[in-house]
mmCIF file of C-alpha atoms and ligand atoms in Angstrom:
data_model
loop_
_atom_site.group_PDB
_atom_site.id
_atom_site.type_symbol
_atom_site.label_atom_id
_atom_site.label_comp_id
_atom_site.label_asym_id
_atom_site.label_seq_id
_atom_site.Cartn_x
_atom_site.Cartn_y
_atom_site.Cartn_z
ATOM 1 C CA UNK A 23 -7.027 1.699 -26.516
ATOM 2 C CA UNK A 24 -8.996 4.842 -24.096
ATOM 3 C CA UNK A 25 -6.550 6.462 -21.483
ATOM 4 C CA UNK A 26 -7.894 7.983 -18.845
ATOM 5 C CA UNK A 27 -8.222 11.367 -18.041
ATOM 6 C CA UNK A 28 -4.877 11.401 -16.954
ATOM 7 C CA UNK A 29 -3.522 9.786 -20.073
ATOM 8 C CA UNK A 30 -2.934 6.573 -18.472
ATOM 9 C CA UNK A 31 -3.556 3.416 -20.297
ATOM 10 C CA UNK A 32 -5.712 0.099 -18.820
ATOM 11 C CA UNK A 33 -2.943 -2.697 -18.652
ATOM 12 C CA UNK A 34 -4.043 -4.812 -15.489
ATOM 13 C CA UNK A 35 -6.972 -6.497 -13.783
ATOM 14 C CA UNK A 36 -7.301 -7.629 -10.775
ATOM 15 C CA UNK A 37 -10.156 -10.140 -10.563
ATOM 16 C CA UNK A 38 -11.277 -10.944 -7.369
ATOM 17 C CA UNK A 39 -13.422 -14.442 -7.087
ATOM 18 C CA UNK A 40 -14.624 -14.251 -3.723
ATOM 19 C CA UNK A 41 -15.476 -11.943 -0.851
ATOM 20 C CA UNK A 42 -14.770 -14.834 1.661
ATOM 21 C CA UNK A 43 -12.014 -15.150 3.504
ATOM 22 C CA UNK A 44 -10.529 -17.934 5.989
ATOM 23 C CA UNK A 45 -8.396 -15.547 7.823
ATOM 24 C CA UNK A 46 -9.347 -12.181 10.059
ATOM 25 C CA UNK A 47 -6.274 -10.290 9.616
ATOM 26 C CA UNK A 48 -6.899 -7.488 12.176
ATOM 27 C CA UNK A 49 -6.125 -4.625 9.637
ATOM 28 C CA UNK A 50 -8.496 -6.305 6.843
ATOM 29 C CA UNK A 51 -11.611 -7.668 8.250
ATOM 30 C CA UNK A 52 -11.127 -8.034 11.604
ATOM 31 C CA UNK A 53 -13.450 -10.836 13.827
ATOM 32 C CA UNK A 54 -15.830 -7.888 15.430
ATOM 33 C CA UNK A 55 -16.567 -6.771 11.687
ATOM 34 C CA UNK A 56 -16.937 -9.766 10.243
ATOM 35 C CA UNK A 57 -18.575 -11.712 12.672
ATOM 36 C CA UNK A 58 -19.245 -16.123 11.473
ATOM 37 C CA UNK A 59 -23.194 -14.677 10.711
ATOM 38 C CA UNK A 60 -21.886 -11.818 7.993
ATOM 39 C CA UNK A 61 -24.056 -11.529 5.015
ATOM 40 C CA UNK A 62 -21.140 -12.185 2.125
ATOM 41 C CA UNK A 63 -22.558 -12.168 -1.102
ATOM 42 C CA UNK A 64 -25.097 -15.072 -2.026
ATOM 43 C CA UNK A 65 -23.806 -17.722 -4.222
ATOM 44 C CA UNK A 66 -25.508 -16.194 -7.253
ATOM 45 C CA UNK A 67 -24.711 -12.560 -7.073
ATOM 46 C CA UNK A 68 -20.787 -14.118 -7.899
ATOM 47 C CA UNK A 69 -19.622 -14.329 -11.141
ATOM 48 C CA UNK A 70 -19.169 -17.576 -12.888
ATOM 49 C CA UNK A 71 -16.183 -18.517 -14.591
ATOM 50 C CA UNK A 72 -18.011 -18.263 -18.262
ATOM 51 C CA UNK A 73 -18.589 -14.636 -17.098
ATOM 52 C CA UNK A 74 -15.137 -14.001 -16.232
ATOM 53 C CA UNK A 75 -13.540 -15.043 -19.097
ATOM 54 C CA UNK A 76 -16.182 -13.209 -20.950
ATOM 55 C CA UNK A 77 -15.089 -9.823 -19.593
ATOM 56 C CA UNK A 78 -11.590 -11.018 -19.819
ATOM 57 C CA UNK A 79 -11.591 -11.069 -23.115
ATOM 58 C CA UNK A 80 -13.629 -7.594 -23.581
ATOM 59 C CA UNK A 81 -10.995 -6.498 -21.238
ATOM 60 C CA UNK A 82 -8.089 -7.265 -23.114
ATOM 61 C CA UNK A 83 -9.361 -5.925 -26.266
ATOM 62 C CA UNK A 84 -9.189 -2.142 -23.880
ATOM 63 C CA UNK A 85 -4.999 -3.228 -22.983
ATOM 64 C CA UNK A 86 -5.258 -5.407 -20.051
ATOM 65 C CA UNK A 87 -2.801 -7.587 -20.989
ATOM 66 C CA UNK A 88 -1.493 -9.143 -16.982
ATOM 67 C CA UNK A 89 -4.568 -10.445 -14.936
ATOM 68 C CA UNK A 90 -4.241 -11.177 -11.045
ATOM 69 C CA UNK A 91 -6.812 -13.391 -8.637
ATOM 70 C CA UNK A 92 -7.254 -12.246 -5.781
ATOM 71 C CA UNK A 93 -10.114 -12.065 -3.003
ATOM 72 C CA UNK A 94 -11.226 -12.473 0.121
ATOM 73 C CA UNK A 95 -9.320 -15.919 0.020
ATOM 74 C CA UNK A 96 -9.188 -16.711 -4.031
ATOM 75 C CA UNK A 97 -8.419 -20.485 -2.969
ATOM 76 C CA UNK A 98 -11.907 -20.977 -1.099
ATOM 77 C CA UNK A 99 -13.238 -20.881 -4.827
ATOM 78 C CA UNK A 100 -13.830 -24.117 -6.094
ATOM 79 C CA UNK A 101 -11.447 -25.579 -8.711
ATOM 80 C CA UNK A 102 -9.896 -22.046 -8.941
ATOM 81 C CA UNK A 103 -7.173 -24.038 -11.670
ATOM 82 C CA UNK A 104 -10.371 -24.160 -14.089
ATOM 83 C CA UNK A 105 -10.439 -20.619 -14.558
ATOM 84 C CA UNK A 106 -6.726 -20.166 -14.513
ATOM 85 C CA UNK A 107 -7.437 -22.312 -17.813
ATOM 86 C CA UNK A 108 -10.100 -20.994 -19.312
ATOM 87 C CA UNK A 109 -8.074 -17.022 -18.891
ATOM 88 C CA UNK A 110 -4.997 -18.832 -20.113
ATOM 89 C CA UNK A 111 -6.948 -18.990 -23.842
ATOM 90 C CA UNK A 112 -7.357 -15.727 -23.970
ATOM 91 C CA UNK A 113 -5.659 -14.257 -26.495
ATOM 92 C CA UNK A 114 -3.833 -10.817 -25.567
ATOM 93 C CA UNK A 115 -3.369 -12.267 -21.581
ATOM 94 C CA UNK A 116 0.412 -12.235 -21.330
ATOM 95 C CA UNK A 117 0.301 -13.243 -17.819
ATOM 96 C CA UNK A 118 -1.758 -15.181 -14.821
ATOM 97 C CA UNK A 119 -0.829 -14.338 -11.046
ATOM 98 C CA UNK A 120 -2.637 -15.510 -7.887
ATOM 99 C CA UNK A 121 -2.406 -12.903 -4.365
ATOM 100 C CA UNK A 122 -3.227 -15.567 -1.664
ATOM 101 C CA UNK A 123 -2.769 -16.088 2.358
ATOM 102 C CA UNK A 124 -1.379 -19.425 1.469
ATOM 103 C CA UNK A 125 -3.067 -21.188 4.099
ATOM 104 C CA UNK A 126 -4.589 -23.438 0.711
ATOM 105 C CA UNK A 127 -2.081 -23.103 -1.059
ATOM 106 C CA UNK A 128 0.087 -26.472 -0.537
ATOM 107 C CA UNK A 129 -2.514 -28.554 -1.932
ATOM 108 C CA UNK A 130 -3.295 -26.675 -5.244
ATOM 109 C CA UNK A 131 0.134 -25.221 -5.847
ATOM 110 C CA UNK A 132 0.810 -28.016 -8.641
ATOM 111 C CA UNK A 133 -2.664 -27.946 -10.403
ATOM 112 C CA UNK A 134 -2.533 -23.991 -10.615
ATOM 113 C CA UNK A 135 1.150 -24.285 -12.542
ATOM 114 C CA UNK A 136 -0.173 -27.246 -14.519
ATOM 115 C CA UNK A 137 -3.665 -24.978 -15.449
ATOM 116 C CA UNK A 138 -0.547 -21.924 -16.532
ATOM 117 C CA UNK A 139 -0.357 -19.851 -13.726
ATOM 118 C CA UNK A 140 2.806 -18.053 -13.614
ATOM 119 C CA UNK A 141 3.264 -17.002 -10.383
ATOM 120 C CA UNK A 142 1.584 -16.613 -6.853
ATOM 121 C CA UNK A 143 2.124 -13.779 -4.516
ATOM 122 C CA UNK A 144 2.100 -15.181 -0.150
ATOM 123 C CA UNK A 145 0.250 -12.865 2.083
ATOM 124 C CA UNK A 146 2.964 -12.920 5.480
ATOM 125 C CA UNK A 147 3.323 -10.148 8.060
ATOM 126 C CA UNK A 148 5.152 -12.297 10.564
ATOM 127 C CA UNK A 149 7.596 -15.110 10.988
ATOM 128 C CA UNK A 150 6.406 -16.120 14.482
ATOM 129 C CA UNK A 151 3.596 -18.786 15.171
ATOM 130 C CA UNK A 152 1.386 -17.279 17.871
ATOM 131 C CA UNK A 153 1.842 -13.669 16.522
ATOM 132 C CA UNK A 154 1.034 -15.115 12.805
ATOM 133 C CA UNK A 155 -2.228 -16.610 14.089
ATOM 134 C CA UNK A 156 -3.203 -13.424 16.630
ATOM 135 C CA UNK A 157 -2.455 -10.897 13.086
ATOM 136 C CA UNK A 158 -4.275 -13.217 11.366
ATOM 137 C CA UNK A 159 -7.002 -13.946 14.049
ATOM 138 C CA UNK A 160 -6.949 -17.923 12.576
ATOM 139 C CA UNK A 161 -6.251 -20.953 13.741
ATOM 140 C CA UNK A 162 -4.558 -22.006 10.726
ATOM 141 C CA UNK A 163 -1.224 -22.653 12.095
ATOM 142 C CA UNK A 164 2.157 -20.650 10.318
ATOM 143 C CA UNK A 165 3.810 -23.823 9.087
ATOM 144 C CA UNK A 166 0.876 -24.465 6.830
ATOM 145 C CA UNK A 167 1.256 -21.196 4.871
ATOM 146 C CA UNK A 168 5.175 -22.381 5.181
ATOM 147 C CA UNK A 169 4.429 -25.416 3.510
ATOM 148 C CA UNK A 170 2.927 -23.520 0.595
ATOM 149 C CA UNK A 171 5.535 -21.092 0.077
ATOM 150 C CA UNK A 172 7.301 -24.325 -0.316
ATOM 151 C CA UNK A 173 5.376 -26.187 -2.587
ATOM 152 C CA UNK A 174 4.765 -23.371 -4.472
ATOM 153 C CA UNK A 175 8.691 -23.115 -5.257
ATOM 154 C CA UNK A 176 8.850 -26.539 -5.760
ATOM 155 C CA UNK A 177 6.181 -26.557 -9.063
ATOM 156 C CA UNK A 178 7.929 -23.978 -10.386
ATOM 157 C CA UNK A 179 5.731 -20.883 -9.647
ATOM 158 C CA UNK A 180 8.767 -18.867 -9.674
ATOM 159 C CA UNK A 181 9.862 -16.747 -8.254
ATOM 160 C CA UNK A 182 7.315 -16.638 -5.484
ATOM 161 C CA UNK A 183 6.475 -13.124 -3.587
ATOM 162 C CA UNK A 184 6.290 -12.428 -0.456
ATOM 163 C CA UNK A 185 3.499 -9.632 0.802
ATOM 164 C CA UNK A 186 4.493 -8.207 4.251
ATOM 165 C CA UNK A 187 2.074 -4.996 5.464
ATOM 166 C CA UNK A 188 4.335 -3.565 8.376
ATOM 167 C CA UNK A 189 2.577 -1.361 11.241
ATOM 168 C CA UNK A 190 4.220 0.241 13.736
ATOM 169 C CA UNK A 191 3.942 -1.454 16.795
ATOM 170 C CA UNK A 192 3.016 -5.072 15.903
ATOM 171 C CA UNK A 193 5.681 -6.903 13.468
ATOM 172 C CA UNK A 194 8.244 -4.097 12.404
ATOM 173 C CA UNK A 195 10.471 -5.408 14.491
ATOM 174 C CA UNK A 196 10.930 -8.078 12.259
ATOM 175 C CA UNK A 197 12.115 -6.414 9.359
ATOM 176 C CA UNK A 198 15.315 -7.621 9.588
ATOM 177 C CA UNK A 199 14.148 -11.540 10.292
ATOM 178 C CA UNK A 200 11.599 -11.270 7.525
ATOM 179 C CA UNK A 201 14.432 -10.289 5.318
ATOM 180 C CA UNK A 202 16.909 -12.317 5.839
ATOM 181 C CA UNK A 203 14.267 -15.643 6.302
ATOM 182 C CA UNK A 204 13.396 -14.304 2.174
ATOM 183 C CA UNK A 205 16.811 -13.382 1.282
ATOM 184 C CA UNK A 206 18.141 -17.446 2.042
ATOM 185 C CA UNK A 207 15.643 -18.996 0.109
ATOM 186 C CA UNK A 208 15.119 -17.163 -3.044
ATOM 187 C CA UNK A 209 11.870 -15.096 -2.468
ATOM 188 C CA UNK A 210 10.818 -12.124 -3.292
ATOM 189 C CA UNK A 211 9.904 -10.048 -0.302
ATOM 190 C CA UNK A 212 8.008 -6.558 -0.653
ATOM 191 C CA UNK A 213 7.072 -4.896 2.329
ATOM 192 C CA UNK A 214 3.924 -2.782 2.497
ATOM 193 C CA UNK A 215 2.620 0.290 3.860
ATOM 194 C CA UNK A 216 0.048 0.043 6.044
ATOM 195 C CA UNK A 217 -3.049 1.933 4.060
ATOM 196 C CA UNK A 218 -6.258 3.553 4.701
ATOM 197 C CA UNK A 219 -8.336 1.279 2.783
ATOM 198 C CA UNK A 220 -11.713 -0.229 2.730
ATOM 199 C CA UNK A 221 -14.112 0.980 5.910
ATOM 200 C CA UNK A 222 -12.836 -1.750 8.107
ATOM 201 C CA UNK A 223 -8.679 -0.941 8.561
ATOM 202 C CA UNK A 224 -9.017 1.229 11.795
ATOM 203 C CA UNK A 225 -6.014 3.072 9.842
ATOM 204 C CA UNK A 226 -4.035 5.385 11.630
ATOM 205 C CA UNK A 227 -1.380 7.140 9.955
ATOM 206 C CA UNK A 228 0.763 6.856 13.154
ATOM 207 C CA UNK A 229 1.269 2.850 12.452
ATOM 208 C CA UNK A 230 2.126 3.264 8.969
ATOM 209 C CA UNK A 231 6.105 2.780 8.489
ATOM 210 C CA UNK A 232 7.964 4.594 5.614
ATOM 211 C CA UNK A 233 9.160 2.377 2.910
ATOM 212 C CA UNK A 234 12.358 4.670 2.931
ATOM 213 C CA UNK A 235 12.713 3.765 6.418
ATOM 214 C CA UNK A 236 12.790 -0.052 6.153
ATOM 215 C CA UNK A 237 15.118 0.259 3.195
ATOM 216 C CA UNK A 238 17.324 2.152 5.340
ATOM 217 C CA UNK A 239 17.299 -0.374 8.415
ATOM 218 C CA UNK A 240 17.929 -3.345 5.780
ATOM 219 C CA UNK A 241 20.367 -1.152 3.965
ATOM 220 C CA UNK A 242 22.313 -0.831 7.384
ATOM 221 C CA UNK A 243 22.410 -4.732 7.333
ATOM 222 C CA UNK A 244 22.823 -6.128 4.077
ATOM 223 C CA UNK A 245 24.163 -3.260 1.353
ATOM 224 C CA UNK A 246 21.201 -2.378 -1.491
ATOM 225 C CA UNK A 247 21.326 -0.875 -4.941
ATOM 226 C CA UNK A 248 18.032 -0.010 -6.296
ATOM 227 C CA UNK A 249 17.329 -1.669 -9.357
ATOM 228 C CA UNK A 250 15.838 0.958 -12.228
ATOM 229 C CA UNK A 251 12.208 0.521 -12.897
ATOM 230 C CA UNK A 252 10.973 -1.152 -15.759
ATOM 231 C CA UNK A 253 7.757 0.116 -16.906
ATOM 232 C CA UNK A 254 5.533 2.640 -16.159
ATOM 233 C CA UNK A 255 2.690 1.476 -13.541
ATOM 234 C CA UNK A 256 5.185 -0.873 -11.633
ATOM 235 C CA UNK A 257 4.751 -0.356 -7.651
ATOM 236 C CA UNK A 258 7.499 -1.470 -5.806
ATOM 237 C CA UNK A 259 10.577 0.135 -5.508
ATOM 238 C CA UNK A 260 13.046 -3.145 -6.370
ATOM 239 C CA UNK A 261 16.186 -2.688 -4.857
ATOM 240 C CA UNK A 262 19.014 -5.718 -5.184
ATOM 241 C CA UNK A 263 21.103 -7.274 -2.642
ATOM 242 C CA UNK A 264 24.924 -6.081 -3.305
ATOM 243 C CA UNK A 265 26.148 -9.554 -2.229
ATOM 244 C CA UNK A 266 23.471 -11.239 -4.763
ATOM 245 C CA UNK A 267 21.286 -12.484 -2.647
ATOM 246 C CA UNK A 268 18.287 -11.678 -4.959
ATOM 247 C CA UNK A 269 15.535 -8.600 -3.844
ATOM 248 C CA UNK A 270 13.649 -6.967 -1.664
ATOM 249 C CA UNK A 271 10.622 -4.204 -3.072
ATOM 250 C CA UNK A 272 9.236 -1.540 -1.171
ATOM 251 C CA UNK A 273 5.556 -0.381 -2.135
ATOM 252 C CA UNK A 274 5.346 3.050 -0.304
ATOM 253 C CA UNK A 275 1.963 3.929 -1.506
ATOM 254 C CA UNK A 276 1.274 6.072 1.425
ATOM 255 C CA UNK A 277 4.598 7.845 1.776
ATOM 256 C CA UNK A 278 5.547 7.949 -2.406
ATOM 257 C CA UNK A 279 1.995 7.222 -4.047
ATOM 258 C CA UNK A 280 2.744 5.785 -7.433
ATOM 259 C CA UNK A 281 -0.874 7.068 -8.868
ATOM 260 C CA UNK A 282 0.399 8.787 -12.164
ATOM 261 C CA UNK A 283 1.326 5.549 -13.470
ATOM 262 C CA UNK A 284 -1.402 3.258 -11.997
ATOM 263 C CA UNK A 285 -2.823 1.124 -14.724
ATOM 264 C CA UNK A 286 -4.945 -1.179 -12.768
ATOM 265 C CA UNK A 287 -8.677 -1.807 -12.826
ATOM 266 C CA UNK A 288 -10.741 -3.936 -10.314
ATOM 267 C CA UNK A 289 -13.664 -6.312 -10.475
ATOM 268 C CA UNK A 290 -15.183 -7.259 -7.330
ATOM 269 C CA UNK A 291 -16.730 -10.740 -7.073
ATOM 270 C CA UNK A 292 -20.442 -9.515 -7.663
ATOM 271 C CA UNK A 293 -18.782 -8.053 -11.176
ATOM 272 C CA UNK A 294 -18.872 -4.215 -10.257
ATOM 273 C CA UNK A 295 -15.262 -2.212 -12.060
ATOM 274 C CA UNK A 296 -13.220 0.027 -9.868
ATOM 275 C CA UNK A 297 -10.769 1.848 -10.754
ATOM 276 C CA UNK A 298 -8.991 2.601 -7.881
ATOM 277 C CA UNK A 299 -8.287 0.791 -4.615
ATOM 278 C CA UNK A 300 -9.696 3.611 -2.673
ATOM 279 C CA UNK A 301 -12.716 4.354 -4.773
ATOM 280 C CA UNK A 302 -16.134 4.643 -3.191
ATOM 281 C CA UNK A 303 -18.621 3.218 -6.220
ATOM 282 C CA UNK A 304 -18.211 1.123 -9.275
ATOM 283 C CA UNK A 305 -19.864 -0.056 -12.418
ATOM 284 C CA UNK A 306 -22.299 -2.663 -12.141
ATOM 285 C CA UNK A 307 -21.175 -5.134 -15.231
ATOM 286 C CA UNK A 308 -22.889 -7.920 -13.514
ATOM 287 C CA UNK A 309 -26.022 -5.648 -14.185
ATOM 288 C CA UNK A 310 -25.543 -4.732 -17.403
ATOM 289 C CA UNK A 311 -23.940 -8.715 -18.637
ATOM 290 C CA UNK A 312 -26.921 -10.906 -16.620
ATOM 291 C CA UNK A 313 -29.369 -7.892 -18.463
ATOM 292 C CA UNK A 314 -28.539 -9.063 -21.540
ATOM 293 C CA UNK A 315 -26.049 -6.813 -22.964
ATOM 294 C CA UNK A 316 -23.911 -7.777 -26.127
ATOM 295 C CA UNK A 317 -19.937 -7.418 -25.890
ATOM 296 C CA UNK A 318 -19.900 -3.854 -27.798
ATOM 297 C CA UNK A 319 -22.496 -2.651 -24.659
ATOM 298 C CA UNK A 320 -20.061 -3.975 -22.079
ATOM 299 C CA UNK A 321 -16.404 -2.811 -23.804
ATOM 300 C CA UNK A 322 -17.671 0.197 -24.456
ATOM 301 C CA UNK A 323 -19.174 0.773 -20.309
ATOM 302 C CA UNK A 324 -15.526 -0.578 -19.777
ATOM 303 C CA UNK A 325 -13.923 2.030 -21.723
ATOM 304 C CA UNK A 326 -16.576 5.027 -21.093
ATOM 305 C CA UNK A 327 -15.739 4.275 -17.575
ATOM 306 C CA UNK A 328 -12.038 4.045 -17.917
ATOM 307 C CA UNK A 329 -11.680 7.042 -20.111
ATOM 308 C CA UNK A 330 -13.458 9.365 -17.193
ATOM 309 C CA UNK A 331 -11.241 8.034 -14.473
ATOM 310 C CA UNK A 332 -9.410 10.593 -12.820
ATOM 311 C CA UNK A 333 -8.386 8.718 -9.661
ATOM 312 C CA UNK A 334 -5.169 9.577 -7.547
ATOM 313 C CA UNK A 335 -6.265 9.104 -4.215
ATOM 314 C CA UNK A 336 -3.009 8.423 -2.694
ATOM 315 C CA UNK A 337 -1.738 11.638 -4.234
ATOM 316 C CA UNK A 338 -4.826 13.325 -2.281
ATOM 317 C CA UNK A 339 -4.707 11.362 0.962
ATOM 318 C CA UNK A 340 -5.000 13.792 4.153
ATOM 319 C CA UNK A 341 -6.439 12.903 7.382
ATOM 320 C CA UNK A 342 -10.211 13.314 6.405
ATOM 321 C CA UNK A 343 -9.879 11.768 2.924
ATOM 322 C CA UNK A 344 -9.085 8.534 5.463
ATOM 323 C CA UNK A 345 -12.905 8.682 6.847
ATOM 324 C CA UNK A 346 -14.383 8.647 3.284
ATOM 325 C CA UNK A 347 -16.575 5.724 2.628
ATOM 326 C CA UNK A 348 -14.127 3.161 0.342
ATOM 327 C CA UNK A 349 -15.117 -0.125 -1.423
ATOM 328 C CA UNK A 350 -14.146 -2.591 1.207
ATOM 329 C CA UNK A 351 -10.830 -4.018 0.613
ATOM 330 C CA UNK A 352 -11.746 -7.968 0.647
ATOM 331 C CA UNK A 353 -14.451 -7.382 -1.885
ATOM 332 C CA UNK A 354 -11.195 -6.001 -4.756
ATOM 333 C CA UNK A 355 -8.600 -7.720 -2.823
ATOM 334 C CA UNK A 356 -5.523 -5.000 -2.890
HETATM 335 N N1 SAM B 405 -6.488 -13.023 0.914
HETATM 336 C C1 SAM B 405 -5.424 -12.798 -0.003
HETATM 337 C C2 SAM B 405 -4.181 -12.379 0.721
HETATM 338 O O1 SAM B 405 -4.237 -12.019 1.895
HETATM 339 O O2 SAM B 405 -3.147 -12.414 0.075
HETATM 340 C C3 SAM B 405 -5.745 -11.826 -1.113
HETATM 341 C C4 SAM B 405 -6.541 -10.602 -0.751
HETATM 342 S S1 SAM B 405 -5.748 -9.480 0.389
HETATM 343 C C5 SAM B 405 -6.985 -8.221 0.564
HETATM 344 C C6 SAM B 405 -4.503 -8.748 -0.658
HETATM 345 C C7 SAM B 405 -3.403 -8.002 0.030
HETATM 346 O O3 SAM B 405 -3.923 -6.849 0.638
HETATM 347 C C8 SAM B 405 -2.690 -8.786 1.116
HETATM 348 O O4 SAM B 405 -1.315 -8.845 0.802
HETATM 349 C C9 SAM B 405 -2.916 -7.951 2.351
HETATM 350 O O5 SAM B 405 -1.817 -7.981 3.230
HETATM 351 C C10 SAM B 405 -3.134 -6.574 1.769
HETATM 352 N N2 SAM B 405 -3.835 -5.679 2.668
HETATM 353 C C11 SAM B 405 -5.029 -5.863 3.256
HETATM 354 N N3 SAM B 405 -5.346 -4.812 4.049
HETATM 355 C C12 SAM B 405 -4.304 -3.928 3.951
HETATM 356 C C13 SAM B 405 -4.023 -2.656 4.522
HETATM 357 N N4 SAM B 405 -4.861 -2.046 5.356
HETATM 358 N N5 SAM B 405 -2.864 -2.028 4.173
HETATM 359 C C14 SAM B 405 -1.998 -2.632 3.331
HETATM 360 N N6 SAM B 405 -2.215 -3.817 2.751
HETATM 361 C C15 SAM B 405 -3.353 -4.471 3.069
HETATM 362 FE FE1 SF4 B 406 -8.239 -12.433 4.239
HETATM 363 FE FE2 SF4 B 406 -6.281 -11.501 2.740
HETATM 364 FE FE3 SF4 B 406 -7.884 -9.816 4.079
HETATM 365 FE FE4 SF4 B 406 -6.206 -11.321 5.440
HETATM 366 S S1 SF4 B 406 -5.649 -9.733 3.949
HETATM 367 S S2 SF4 B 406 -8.383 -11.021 5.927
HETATM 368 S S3 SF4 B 406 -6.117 -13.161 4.252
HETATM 369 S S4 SF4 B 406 -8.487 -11.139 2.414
HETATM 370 FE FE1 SF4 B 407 -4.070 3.533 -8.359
HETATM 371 FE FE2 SF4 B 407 -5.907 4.531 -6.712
HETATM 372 FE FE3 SF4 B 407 -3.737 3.293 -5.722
HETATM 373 FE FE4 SF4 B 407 -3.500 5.707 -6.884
HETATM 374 S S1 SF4 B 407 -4.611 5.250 -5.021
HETATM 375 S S2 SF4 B 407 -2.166 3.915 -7.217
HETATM 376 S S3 SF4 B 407 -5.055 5.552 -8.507
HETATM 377 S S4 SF4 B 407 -5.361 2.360 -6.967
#
């Protein structure tokens, strides 16, 4: 198994299936960006699903053993459950998770648990409908991605997550609401940092909110313990409810990067590897698979490309690291 060149091992992938997305959340690819005529990638420049799983399983033979879909919007790919399938029969893949807006989500919750996902992460900044759609710059009303949260409890894809970027300014404060909606019904809510990623966030350090902060604030409220981590590589700081009212995570990769035990590649959906959030270029394995290469070509790219990484770019962040060009972030999906 090659570590990097800061002796850290290659234990998750996140795959992302599309660069599309239905939304145009302001910090992610907002409307003037991404205008209805953007060129997103062709049909045929995305990876099949027999690609995929090929990699997958080229993938787990380097450690990835946990494998998350993401996007753009992973459910605008067609019969998304299909591939949730075809990754589940890989051997070595302990694990299947799904990072979605949930606007989709009610209607394929059930066939993604049936196909063996194990859990699904909701995108939600915002518990109130018009500031939910103006965030989001979609039409898609709130109580659809409510719905989904729902449903998605109700197969079974437990225990669902709950993704909350909070900038300064436009929903922090509803900390407090967002907590207390998550702590009554069982989810798991983990509040992000507004980051400086992909070309397209108009980040400004200014609107980014301390994890430590918003622990404090909820703290104040409803008594915490912080719950010791489990494995290298994990990013949120977990902390438990005193009264038992489950958790709430904080994933302060601005204000406490967690780089030195980051363990997490990315494959765009045109099938280039990063391997960092924040990086600038990756490896073409679309390039190298569609030119005919055998699987000892591609693992060993993988792991020639893995064993140089030396990226900690949230231990390096400063003002003008911010302007550097970045992979954008719906083409890896976070
Ligand atoms: N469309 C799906 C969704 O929204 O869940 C998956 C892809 S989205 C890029 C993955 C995650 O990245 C979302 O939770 C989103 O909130 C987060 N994200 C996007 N831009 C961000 C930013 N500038 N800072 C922090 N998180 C961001
Ligand atoms: Fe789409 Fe997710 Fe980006 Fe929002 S955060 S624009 S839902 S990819
Ligand atoms: Fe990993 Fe890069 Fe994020 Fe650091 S900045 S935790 S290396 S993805």
């Amino acid at each position: 198994m090659p570590l990097d060149a800061l002796q850290r091992p290659l234990r998750s992938l996140r795959l992302s299936v599309t660069d599309r997305c239905n939304f145009r959340c302001t910090y992610c690819m907002p409307a003037e960006r991404f205008p209805p005529d953007y060129p997103f990638l062709p049909r045929e420049d995305i990876l099949h699903f027999e690609e995929l799983a090929r990699l997958a399983v080229l993938f787990t033979r380097l450690g990835v053993e946990k494998i998350r879909l993401t996007g753009g919007e992973p459910l605008l790919r067609k019969d998304l459950p299909a591939l949730v399938k075809m990754l589940r029969a890989t051997e070595g893949i302990r694990e299947i998770t799904l990072t979605t807006n949930g606007a989709l989500l009610a209607g394929h919750a059930k066939a993604l648990k049936e196909a063996g996902l194990a859990r699904v992460t909701v995108s939600l900044d915002t518990l109130d409908p018009a500031r939910f759609q103006a965030v989001s710059d979609t039409s898609v009303p709130l109580a659809l991605v409510l719905e989904g949260i729902a449903e998605a409890q109700g197969v079974g894809l437990h225990p669902v997550k709950i993704n909350c970027v909070v900038q300064a300014g436009v929903n922090d404060d509803e900390v407090l609401d967002l907590a207390g909606w998550a702590r009554g019904r069982g989810l798991a809510l983990r509040f992000i940092e507004f980051m400086d990623v992909g070309s397209a966030a108009g980040w400004r350090l200014d609107r980014v909110l301390s994890g430590e902060s918003l622990r404090a604030r909820i703290h104040a409220r409803w008594p915490l313990d912080p719950v010791p981590q489990d494995r290298l590589g994990q990013v949120a700081f977990r902390h438990r409810y005193r009264d038992g009212a489950g958790e709430v995570g904080f994933i302060s990769s601005v204000t406490e990067p967690f780089c030195l035990g980051c363990d997490r590649a990315r494959l765009s959906a045109d099938g280039h590897l990063y391997t960092c959030l924040f990086a600038g270029e990756g490896l073409d394995l679309k390039g190298l698979l569609r030119g005919g290469a055998g699987d000892a070509t591609l693992e060993a790219a993988i792991a020639g490309r893995w064993a140089r990484r030396e990226d900690r770019y949230s231990l390096l962040r400063t003002e003008a690291t911010a302007a550097l060009p970045k992979v954008p972030m719906h083409r890896v999906g976070g």
